Structure formats: C-alpha cells, structure tokens
C-alpha cells in the first residue's frame, strides 16, 4: 500500500509559488463583462467623466483672459464676474466628479456581488479532488482579500484612471495649441515619466502578485493550525508550528515590503520629474514672454497646464498599483472559476417505489422502498450490494493506493478493515461515493457500475459520519434534515427522541460528540448503507454503546455496513 491515501494538500500543481499573470488583457475583459451589465449607468459615468475633465481644463484656460483682460488692465469689476464664471466651472467639475463616483460605487458593489455569487456557485460544482489539493484558507482568500482588491479597483481606480486619461489628453491638446515649442519640453519629461511607470510599475506588478500568493498561503496555514490545535498540543508540535508560521509570515512581509516599496517610489519619482519640468518651462517661457513671443496671460495659463499635465500621470501611477493588485486577485478568482467542474455521465437515478412481491412500481409517496431506475426504465431494487472487481487506484497517477482489489459486501453484512494510516480504508469510501473514479477495474452497486449511476442519486443512497463532523449554523433539527427530505415523523425517528422533546430546536454546540450524534441521526434515514468513523481510544463507553446500538438497529433494517478499524489512526470506519 502507498503511504498516504489522500492527495497532497497545498495550492494545486503550483502550490503557492509565484506566477506571472498569464493574460492580463483577458482578465480585464472578463471584469468589463461583469460591469457591462450596467451599460446605462456606465454611459452616464462616461458623460460625467468627460464633463468633469473638460471643466477642469477650462478653468486653466480662463486664467489667460483673467490676466490679460482684467488683472493687468486693472478691471476689477470684470475680474469679479470672471471669478464667478470660473467658480461655476469648478462647481460643475466637482458635481460631475461626485455623480460618477457614486455611480461607480453602485456598479462596483453590484458587479462584485455577482462575481462573488458566481464564484460560490462554481465552488459547488467542483469535485472533491479540487478541495483535497487546495488549501481552504487560500480559497477563502479569494472570497475576501482578492474580492476586496477587485471591488476597490472597480469602485475607485477604474473611474479615476479614465478621468486622469481624459484630463491628460485634454490638457496636452491645449498645451500644444498654445505653444508647440514649450510642449516639446513637456513631451521629453512625459517620456521619462512613462519610462518610470513602466519600470517601477512592472516590478510592482510582480511583487503585488507575489504578495497575494503569500497571503493566500499564510491564511491557509493559519486556518489549518486553528483547526488542528488539539493535534498540535498532543504531539507537542508548537515549536515547529511557530517556525513554519514565522517562515510564511516572513515571506509575506518580504513580498509586501517589496510591493509597497516600489509602489511608494513611483510617486516621489514622478513628482520630482514634474518639478524639474516646471522649472525649465518657467525659464524658457519667461524668456519667450520677455521677447514678446508669449503674452503674460498665455504664460500663466500654460504654466498651470504644466502643473496639471503631471497630475494625471501621478494619478495614473497611483491607481496602477491598485489595478495591478486587482489584476492579480481577479486572475486568482477566475482561475477558480475556470477549474474543471465535476462531470457526471451517470444516467441511472434513485427513485421511490412500491413493492408488491417482486413487482416494483415507481411512486412519489414515502414507502420506505427504493430502486435504481435505468435509462431504459428498468427498476432494480436498492439492496446495498457493493462489489469491487480488480480495482486499482492512485490519487496522483504515481503512487498506487489500491492495487487489484476485489471484495464484496452483501446487504446487512458487516466487514472490518484493519490497517495503518494510508492503507486505503477511506479511499474505498471515496471510490464508492465517486469522489474519485478508479483507473482500472469496476465497482458495482446492486449489480450496476457506479459510473452509470448519477452522482447525486449514488450519494443520496449512502450516509457518512466522519470522525471530524461538520456542523452548520442552525438547530439540531436543521442539521439532521440537511439536504434530506424528512418529515417530522422521520426527523423524530432519526433523532431517537419523542415528539414532546424540544431538543431538536436547540442550537448546536461546537462539541465533537454532539456533531457525531447529529451526523448519525442524519445518516439514519439514508436509503441504505452508512459510513462511520470514530476514534476508538477516545470514544467513551456510553457513546460506544450508542454506536453499537445504532449499528444493530441498522442491521435489522437490512442496511449494508462495512466496518473499518484503523489502529494506525485509532478509528472505526463503517461504510455500506
């Protein structure tokens, strides 16, 4: 047998190592697809953006007539009127900025809510193998950290980027119209600014991606340590756990420091280049004005544009960091969305039947009898006869867990598997439930190949009570009913209480044994077999008696049961 019967946990084939974004353009196009559902609002946003940018540029140009026609001649009455005009233009710009900001927040929250819902729905379609090979903390990071960066990008950075681009274009056109010679100086510095954005921005993108990856790894490790605190205490693993955490924490610190260092270096570099550009333009422009080539109003307006033209570049450089982080987060989200879903080619389904002698008739009523309905309409009674025929299986295609295994479990029969951890006991359950499919051989259920049975029907015919039970928010009754169509009578019968007992409406406590009792009750109403896993050496005498009583009751019902005693990990596992 192989040493491990579960695939290695981590971040999938690439674990949590850094990967460059494979297709940034495709990622943004997919994000635009979610935003495109609100076309009317986006059109209004575009109009507000254009008005805001035009108004912002117009306020600069108004400085020319203010200086030439009112301040220098001393016409203060006319100056007051022009100031009112300029103030009105400022108000229009501010109002448009407010409107498009509020609209983008609305669009962002709706779009992100849709992405989050699509991601959650996709998660329900993924096979168990995906969750076995990806840390749950890393997947949670996609719902939280990555989703937050996408929300920030859509709500703030996207509109701000467009606004800065429009403002830059309008400002540059006005500078070109006013004085092409001075514009050449600005163009030279703009080229240097773009070079800075490309160089620093590229390194920033790499480090922001690495930061997201290391954060996912850190979250996944923290979650595992929280869930496994009892095991850590039992094996005195605290020191090693702290060492591993320190390494992951240091990796995240280094990645975050590098990302923020490059992000922080961009603004000062851009600001200094802008100041140098302004100083040189002042000198050259002043000489032109002295020689009469440039009037004073035009020089004042042009110098204002020189200050303004660098502001959009600075704004773009600021938003680039958020956009790059969002691109990294969005790509991780879409990677999960694009993961291959669980496939199911099974056509045989589980149906309720009425049984009269050897005659089976499909019905919608609760009769206590079930049958497999084949695609041709043939009904095969559900009995719980499970057989393995020369089954060979490997999780990763390299280490063989089961090799040429043949066995059978008749209805009502109890079978014990004894073996150490990794012997393949739980693997048998995974194969019966088709969490994984065998590479060689066949598994039949009542004479039907399990690959021909629809997975939902196959799993509905079985019950599972794992050692580590999962309880959901709600009452005991809610958890017993979990995805099973139980009426009140069946619920009371499954729980083993009286109708007058109010225990079913009590909230659940986070206790393992209570969870196992609830899971037992939930599985009690399964049409046939049940898989149970208990820690033998930690099982109290009263609880062991409860389990044995439940098993004997199951035997009277004719339920197929397999018992696996795993001394290597001190568990019972019972499946049918």
Coordinates of N, CA, C and O in Angstrom, one line a residue, residues 75-177:
X75 N -9.1 96.0 -14.3 CA -10.6 96.0 -14.4 C -11.1 95.0 -13.4 O -11.4 93.8 -13.6
X76 N -11.2 95.4 -12.1 CA -11.6 94.5 -11.0 C -13.1 94.2 -11.0 O -13.5 93.1 -10.5
X77 N -13.9 95.0 -11.6 CA -15.3 94.6 -11.7 C -15.5 93.5 -12.7 O -16.2 92.5 -12.4
X78 N -14.8 93.6 -13.8 CA -14.8 92.5 -14.8 C -14.2 91.2 -14.2 O -14.6 90.1 -14.5
X79 N -13.1 91.4 -13.4 CA -12.4 90.3 -12.8 C -13.4 89.5 -11.8 O -13.4 88.3 -11.8
X80 N -14.2 90.3 -11.1 CA -15.2 89.6 -10.2 C -16.1 88.7 -11.0 O -16.5 87.6 -10.6
X81 N -16.6 89.2 -12.2 CA -17.5 88.4 -13.0 C -16.8 87.1 -13.5 O -17.4 86.0 -13.5
X82 N -15.5 87.3 -13.9 CA -14.8 86.1 -14.4 C -14.5 85.1 -13.3 O -14.5 83.9 -13.5
X83 N -14.3 85.6 -12.1 CA -14.2 84.7 -11.0 C -15.4 83.9 -10.7 O -15.4 82.7 -10.3
X84 N -16.6 84.6 -10.9 CA -17.9 83.8 -10.7 C -18.0 82.8 -11.8 O -18.5 81.7 -11.5
X85 N -17.6 83.1 -13.0 CA -17.7 82.2 -14.1 C -16.7 81.0 -13.8 O -17.1 79.8 -14.0
X86 N -15.5 81.3 -13.4 CA -14.6 80.2 -13.1 C -15.1 79.4 -11.9 O -14.9 78.1 -11.9
X87 N -15.7 80.0 -10.9 CA -16.2 79.3 -9.8 C -17.4 78.3 -10.3 O -17.5 77.2 -9.8
X88 N -18.2 78.8 -11.2 CA -19.3 78.0 -11.7 C -18.7 76.7 -12.4 O -19.3 75.6 -12.3
X89 N -17.6 77.0 -13.2 CA -17.0 75.8 -13.9 C -16.4 74.8 -12.9 O -16.6 73.6 -13.0
X90 N -15.9 75.3 -11.8 CA -15.4 74.4 -10.7 C -16.5 73.6 -10.1 O -16.3 72.4 -9.8
X91 N -17.6 74.3 -9.9 CA -18.8 73.6 -9.3 C -19.3 72.5 -10.2 O -19.6 71.3 -9.8
X92 N -19.3 72.8 -11.5 CA -19.7 71.7 -12.5 C -18.8 70.5 -12.5 O -19.2 69.4 -12.4
X93 N -17.5 70.8 -12.4 CA -16.5 69.8 -12.4 C -16.6 68.9 -11.1 O -16.6 67.7 -11.1
X94 N -16.8 69.6 -10.0 CA -17.0 68.9 -8.7 C -18.2 68.0 -8.7 O -18.3 66.9 -8.2
X95 N -19.4 68.6 -9.2 CA -20.6 67.9 -9.2 C -20.6 66.7 -10.1 O -21.0 65.6 -9.7
X96 N -19.9 66.8 -11.2 CA -19.8 65.6 -12.1 C -18.9 64.6 -11.5 O -19.2 63.4 -11.6
X97 N -17.9 65.0 -10.8 CA -17.0 64.0 -10.1 C -17.8 63.3 -9.0 O -17.6 62.1 -8.9
X98 N -18.6 64.0 -8.3 CA -19.4 63.3 -7.2 C -20.4 62.3 -7.8 O -20.5 61.2 -7.3
X99 N -21.0 62.7 -8.9 CA -22.0 61.8 -9.5 C -21.4 60.5 -10.0 O -21.8 59.4 -9.8
X100 N -20.3 60.7 -10.8 CA -19.7 59.5 -11.3 C -19.1 58.6 -10.2 O -19.0 57.4 -10.4
X101 N -18.6 59.2 -9.2 CA -18.0 58.4 -8.1 C -19.1 57.6 -7.4 O -18.9 56.4 -7.1
X102 N -20.3 58.2 -7.1 CA -21.4 57.4 -6.5 C -21.9 56.3 -7.4 O -22.2 55.2 -7.0
X103 N -22.0 56.6 -8.7 CA -22.4 55.6 -9.7 C -21.5 54.5 -9.8 O -21.9 53.3 -9.8
X104 N -20.2 54.7 -9.7 CA -19.2 53.7 -9.8 C -19.2 52.8 -8.6 O -19.0 51.6 -8.6
X105 N -19.5 53.4 -7.4 CA -19.6 52.6 -6.2 C -20.8 51.6 -6.3 O -20.7 50.4 -6.0
X106 N -21.9 52.1 -6.9 CA -23.0 51.3 -7.1 C -22.7 50.1 -8.0 O -23.0 48.9 -7.8
X107 N -22.1 50.5 -9.2 CA -21.8 49.4 -10.2 C -20.8 48.4 -9.6 O -20.9 47.2 -9.8
X108 N -19.8 48.9 -8.8 CA -18.8 48.1 -8.3 C -19.4 47.1 -7.3 O -19.1 45.9 -7.4
X109 N -20.2 47.5 -6.4 CA -20.8 46.6 -5.4 C -21.7 45.6 -6.1 O -21.7 44.4 -5.7
X110 N -22.5 46.0 -7.1 CA -23.3 45.0 -7.9 C -22.4 44.0 -8.6 O -22.7 42.8 -8.6
X111 N -21.4 44.5 -9.3 CA -20.6 43.6 -10.1 C -19.8 42.6 -9.2 O -19.8 41.4 -9.5
X112 N -19.3 43.1 -8.1 CA -18.5 42.2 -7.2 C -19.5 41.2 -6.5 O -19.1 40.1 -6.3
X113 N -20.7 41.7 -6.2 CA -21.7 40.7 -5.6 C -22.0 39.6 -6.6 O -22.1 38.4 -6.3
X114 N -22.1 39.9 -7.9 CA -22.3 38.9 -9.0 C -21.1 38.0 -9.1 O -21.2 36.8 -9.2
X115 N -19.9 38.6 -9.1 CA -18.7 37.7 -9.2 C -18.6 36.8 -8.0 O -18.3 35.6 -8.1
X116 N -18.9 37.3 -6.8 CA -18.8 36.5 -5.6 C -19.8 35.4 -5.7 O -19.5 34.2 -5.3
X117 N -21.0 35.7 -6.1 CA -22.0 34.6 -6.3 C -21.6 33.6 -7.3 O -21.8 32.4 -7.1
X118 N -21.1 34.0 -8.4 CA -20.6 33.1 -9.5 C -19.5 32.2 -8.9 O -19.5 31.0 -9.2
X119 N -18.6 32.8 -8.1 CA -17.5 32.0 -7.6 C -18.0 31.0 -6.6 O -17.6 29.8 -6.6
X120 N -19.0 31.4 -5.8 CA -19.6 30.4 -4.8 C -20.3 29.3 -5.5 O -20.2 28.1 -5.2
X121 N -21.1 29.7 -6.5 CA -21.8 28.7 -7.3 C -20.9 27.7 -8.0 O -21.1 26.5 -8.1
X122 N -19.7 28.3 -8.5 CA -18.7 27.4 -9.1 C -18.1 26.5 -8.1 O -17.9 25.3 -8.5
X123 N -17.9 26.9 -6.9 CA -17.4 26.1 -5.9 C -18.2 24.9 -5.6 O -17.7 23.8 -5.3
X124 N -19.5 25.0 -5.7 CA -20.4 23.9 -5.5 C -20.3 22.8 -6.7 O -20.7 21.7 -6.5
X125 N -19.8 23.2 -7.8 CA -19.7 22.3 -8.9 C -18.3 21.6 -9.0 O -18.1 20.7 -9.8
X126 N -17.4 22.1 -8.1 CA -16.0 21.5 -8.2 C -16.0 20.1 -7.6 O -16.7 19.8 -6.6
X127 N -15.1 19.2 -8.1 CA -15.0 17.9 -7.5 C -14.3 17.9 -6.1 O -13.6 18.9 -5.8
X128 N -14.4 16.9 -5.4 CA -13.8 16.8 -4.1 C -12.3 16.9 -4.2 O -11.6 17.4 -3.4
X129 N -11.7 16.4 -5.3 CA -10.3 16.4 -5.6 C -9.8 17.8 -5.6 O -8.6 18.0 -5.2
X130 N -10.5 18.8 -6.0 CA -10.1 20.1 -6.0 C -9.8 20.6 -4.6 O -8.8 21.3 -4.3
X131 N -10.7 20.3 -3.7 CA -10.6 20.8 -2.3 C -9.5 20.0 -1.6 O -8.9 20.5 -0.6
X132 N -9.2 18.8 -2.0 CA -8.1 18.0 -1.5 C -6.8 18.5 -1.8 O -5.8 18.3 -1.2
X133 N -6.7 19.3 -2.9 CA -5.4 19.8 -3.4 C -5.3 21.3 -3.3 O -4.3 21.8 -3.8
X134 N -6.2 21.9 -2.7 CA -6.1 23.4 -2.5 C -6.4 23.7 -1.0 O -7.4 23.2 -0.5
X135 N -5.6 24.5 -0.4 CA -5.9 24.9 1.0 C -7.2 25.7 1.1 O -7.4 26.6 0.3
X136 N -8.0 25.4 2.1 CA -9.2 26.1 2.3 C -9.0 27.6 2.6 O -9.8 28.4 2.2
X137 N -7.9 27.9 3.3 CA -7.6 29.3 3.6 C -7.3 30.0 2.4 O -7.6 31.2 2.2
X138 N -6.6 29.4 1.4 CA -6.3 30.0 0.2 C -7.5 30.3 -0.7 O -7.7 31.4 -1.3
X139 N -8.5 29.4 -0.6 CA -9.7 29.6 -1.3 C -10.5 30.7 -0.6 O -11.2 31.5 -1.3
X140 N -10.5 30.7 0.7 CA -11.2 31.8 1.4 C -10.6 33.2 1.1 O -11.3 34.2 1.0
X141 N -9.3 33.2 0.8 CA -8.6 34.4 0.5 C -9.2 35.0 -0.8 O -9.2 36.2 -1.0
X142 N -9.6 34.1 -1.7 CA -10.2 34.6 -3.0 C -11.5 35.3 -2.8 O -11.9 36.2 -3.5
X143 N -12.3 34.8 -1.8 CA -13.6 35.4 -1.4 C -13.4 36.7 -0.7 O -14.3 37.5 -0.7
X144 N -12.3 36.9 0.0 CA -12.1 38.1 0.9 C -11.1 39.0 0.3 O -11.5 40.1 -0.3
X145 N -9.8 38.7 0.5 CA -8.8 39.7 0.0 C -8.8 40.0 -1.4 O -8.8 41.2 -1.8
X146 N -8.9 38.9 -2.3 CA -8.9 39.2 -3.7 C -10.2 39.9 -4.1 O -10.1 40.8 -5.0
X147 N -11.3 39.6 -3.5 CA -12.5 40.2 -3.9 C -12.5 41.7 -3.5 O -13.0 42.6 -4.2
X148 N -11.9 42.0 -2.4 CA -11.8 43.4 -1.9 C -10.9 44.2 -2.8 O -11.3 45.4 -3.1
X149 N -9.8 43.7 -3.3 CA -9.0 44.4 -4.3 C -9.7 44.7 -5.6 O -9.6 45.8 -6.2
X150 N -10.5 43.7 -6.0 CA -11.3 43.9 -7.3 C -12.4 45.0 -7.0 O -12.6 45.9 -7.9
X151 N -13.0 45.0 -5.9 CA -14.0 46.0 -5.5 C -13.4 47.4 -5.5 O -14.0 48.3 -6.0
X152 N -12.2 47.5 -4.9 CA -11.5 48.8 -4.8 C -11.2 49.3 -6.2 O -11.3 50.5 -6.5
X153 N -10.8 48.4 -7.1 CA -10.4 48.8 -8.4 C -11.6 49.3 -9.2 O -11.6 50.3 -9.9
X154 N -12.7 48.5 -9.2 CA -13.9 48.9 -10.0 C -14.5 50.2 -9.4 O -14.9 51.1 -10.1
X155 N -14.6 50.2 -8.1 CA -15.3 51.4 -7.4 C -14.5 52.7 -7.5 O -15.1 53.7 -7.7
X156 N -13.2 52.6 -7.4 CA -12.4 53.9 -7.3 C -11.4 54.0 -8.5 O -11.4 55.0 -9.2
X157 N -10.6 53.0 -8.6 CA -9.4 53.1 -9.5 C -9.9 53.2 -11.0 O -9.3 53.9 -11.8
X158 N -10.9 52.4 -11.4 CA -11.3 52.4 -12.8 C -11.7 53.8 -13.2 O -11.3 54.3 -14.3
X159 N -12.7 54.4 -12.5 CA -13.1 55.8 -12.9 C -12.0 56.8 -12.8 O -11.9 57.7 -13.6
X160 N -11.2 56.7 -11.7 CA -10.1 57.6 -11.6 C -9.1 57.5 -12.7 O -8.6 58.6 -13.2
X161 N -8.9 56.3 -13.2 CA -7.9 56.1 -14.3 C -8.5 56.8 -15.5 O -7.7 57.5 -16.2
X162 N -9.7 56.6 -15.8 CA -10.3 57.2 -17.0 C -10.4 58.7 -16.9 O -10.1 59.4 -17.9
X163 N -10.7 59.2 -15.7 CA -10.7 60.6 -15.5 C -9.3 61.2 -15.8 O -9.2 62.3 -16.4
X164 N -8.3 60.6 -15.2 CA -6.9 61.1 -15.4 C -6.5 61.0 -16.9 O -5.8 61.9 -17.4
X165 N -6.9 60.0 -17.6 CA -6.5 59.9 -19.0 C -7.2 61.0 -19.8 O -6.5 61.6 -20.6
X166 N -8.5 61.2 -19.6 CA -9.2 62.3 -20.3 C -8.6 63.6 -20.0 O -8.4 64.5 -20.9
X167 N -8.3 63.9 -18.7 CA -7.8 65.1 -18.3 C -6.4 65.4 -18.9 O -6.1 66.5 -19.4
X168 N -5.6 64.3 -19.0 CA -4.3 64.4 -19.6 C -4.4 64.7 -21.1 O -3.7 65.6 -21.6
X169 N -5.2 64.0 -21.8 CA -5.4 64.3 -23.2 C -5.8 65.7 -23.5 O -5.3 66.4 -24.4
X170 N -6.9 66.1 -22.7 CA -7.4 67.5 -23.0 C -6.3 68.5 -22.6 O -6.2 69.5 -23.4
X171 N -5.6 68.3 -21.5 CA -4.6 69.3 -21.1 C -3.4 69.4 -22.2 O -3.0 70.4 -22.5
X172 N -3.0 68.2 -22.7 CA -1.9 68.1 -23.6 C -2.3 68.8 -24.9 O -1.5 69.5 -25.6
X173 N -3.6 68.6 -25.3 CA -4.1 69.3 -26.6 C -4.0 70.8 -26.4 O -3.6 71.5 -27.3
X174 N -4.5 71.3 -25.2 CA -4.5 72.8 -25.0 C -3.0 73.3 -25.0 O -2.7 74.4 -25.5
X175 N -2.1 72.5 -24.4 CA -0.7 73.0 -24.4 C -0.1 73.0 -25.8 O 0.6 74.0 -26.2
X176 N -0.5 72.0 -26.6 CA 0.0 72.0 -28.0 C -0.5 73.2 -28.8 O 0.2 73.8 -29.6
X177 N -1.8 73.5 -28.5 CA -2.4 74.7 -29.3 C -1.7 76.0 -28.8 O -1.5 76.9 -29.6

